[in-house]
Amino acid sequence: MSDAAQPTAAEVRAAADAVKSALDRHLQAVERRTGDDDPAVYDAFNALAAAAEVYDELLYDRYDEVTPFEIPGAEDSLPPYEGPEEPHAVSVLIRRDYAVAEPARLLAQAQRLADLDPDAADAGVPTVADGGVHAALGVVFGEYEADEIASRHTEFGLEEGDSTLWVSAIDELPDPGDWLGSPFEDADPALVVCRFDVSAVFDEEDEPDEDAAGPATGRP
């Protein structure tokens, strides 16, 4: 960067002062919070993050120095909460990815379940092996709740990938069957009360002696 394009020392100092003011406002909001989802705390958090990011950039441009702060990128953070202050209902959106690491184990478990169904045996239903992994997945996920599969995935020959859980505020429960055709179409990050992510990418950022489980993330 050329000298002409560099911020002035006064601009860096002003940015530092803005961070100090944002810190004070954030602490005041936390001390006065009215609940876990107090919008004033969210606003103060976002203002502090924005001020710290500006200061970090100016400090680097002017002095080639960095801060110890880790500012979440836009793709990693939630937008300001815009939902009701006192939600009367919530939607829980869950995504879990699995790799079919051991197809033979999955097929064996699915066939065991199928063999326990006397109606299927009497009707001469083809074996799970005839339908392959596609049929086996249908049998296993049709028999067990998603949380049980998550806790026992290795028994079914599955390997965990990333997972996320969003708790979103809604004014009231929709009418029965309203969203079943497109369950995730109306997901709005601005209505997320809290969010928890698990990913192997977090393991790479941890120290070697830390727990291998990825951290949960949510609103501050």
Short mmCIF file of N, CA, C and O in Angstrom, two decimals, residues 88-92 168-179:
data_model
loop_
_atom_site.label_atom_id
_atom_site.label_comp_id
_atom_site.label_asym_id
_atom_site.label_seq_id
_atom_site.Cartn_x
_atom_site.Cartn_y
_atom_site.Cartn_z
N HIS A 88 -43.58 -16.98 21.40
CA HIS A 88 -44.61 -17.87 21.89
C HIS A 88 -44.44 -19.29 21.36
O HIS A 88 -45.12 -20.22 21.80
N ALA A 89 -43.53 -19.45 20.40
CA ALA A 89 -43.26 -20.78 19.84
C ALA A 89 -41.89 -20.75 19.17
O ALA A 89 -41.35 -19.67 18.90
N VAL A 90 -41.32 -21.90 18.94
CA VAL A 90 -40.02 -21.99 18.27
C VAL A 90 -40.05 -23.11 17.23
O VAL A 90 -40.80 -24.07 17.35
N SER A 91 -39.23 -22.95 16.21
CA SER A 91 -38.96 -24.02 15.25
C SER A 91 -37.52 -24.48 15.47
O SER A 91 -36.61 -23.65 15.57
N VAL A 92 -37.31 -25.78 15.55
CA VAL A 92 -35.97 -26.33 15.73
C VAL A 92 -35.55 -26.98 14.41
O VAL A 92 -36.16 -27.96 13.97
N SER A 168 -35.26 -21.23 16.14
CA SER A 168 -35.79 -20.00 15.56
C SER A 168 -37.11 -19.61 16.22
O SER A 168 -37.97 -20.47 16.47
N ALA A 169 -37.26 -18.33 16.50
CA ALA A 169 -38.48 -17.83 17.12
C ALA A 169 -39.59 -17.69 16.08
O ALA A 169 -39.34 -17.27 14.95
N ILE A 170 -40.80 -18.05 16.47
CA ILE A 170 -41.98 -17.82 15.62
C ILE A 170 -43.10 -17.30 16.51
O ILE A 170 -43.11 -17.53 17.72
N ASP A 171 -44.02 -16.57 15.91
CA ASP A 171 -45.11 -15.97 16.70
C ASP A 171 -46.06 -17.02 17.24
O ASP A 171 -46.53 -16.93 18.37
N GLU A 172 -46.37 -18.00 16.40
CA GLU A 172 -47.28 -19.07 16.82
C GLU A 172 -47.06 -20.28 15.95
O GLU A 172 -46.43 -20.20 14.88
N LEU A 173 -47.51 -21.43 16.42
CA LEU A 173 -47.35 -22.65 15.64
C LEU A 173 -48.15 -22.57 14.34
O LEU A 173 -49.30 -22.14 14.34
N PRO A 174 -47.55 -22.98 13.22
CA PRO A 174 -48.30 -23.01 11.95
C PRO A 174 -49.41 -24.06 12.01
O PRO A 174 -49.41 -24.93 12.89
N ASP A 175 -50.30 -23.98 11.07
CA ASP A 175 -51.35 -25.00 10.97
C ASP A 175 -50.71 -26.34 10.63
O ASP A 175 -49.69 -26.39 9.92
N PRO A 176 -51.27 -27.43 11.12
CA PRO A 176 -50.71 -28.77 10.84
C PRO A 176 -50.54 -28.99 9.34
O PRO A 176 -51.45 -28.74 8.55
N GLY A 177 -49.35 -29.43 8.96
CA GLY A 177 -49.07 -29.77 7.57
C GLY A 177 -48.65 -28.61 6.70
O GLY A 177 -48.29 -28.81 5.54
N ASP A 178 -48.64 -27.39 7.24
CA ASP A 178 -48.36 -26.20 6.43
C ASP A 178 -47.01 -26.24 5.74
O ASP A 178 -46.88 -25.89 4.57
N TRP A 179 -45.96 -26.63 6.47
CA TRP A 179 -44.61 -26.51 5.94
C TRP A 179 -43.96 -27.84 5.58
O TRP A 179 -42.79 -27.88 5.21
#
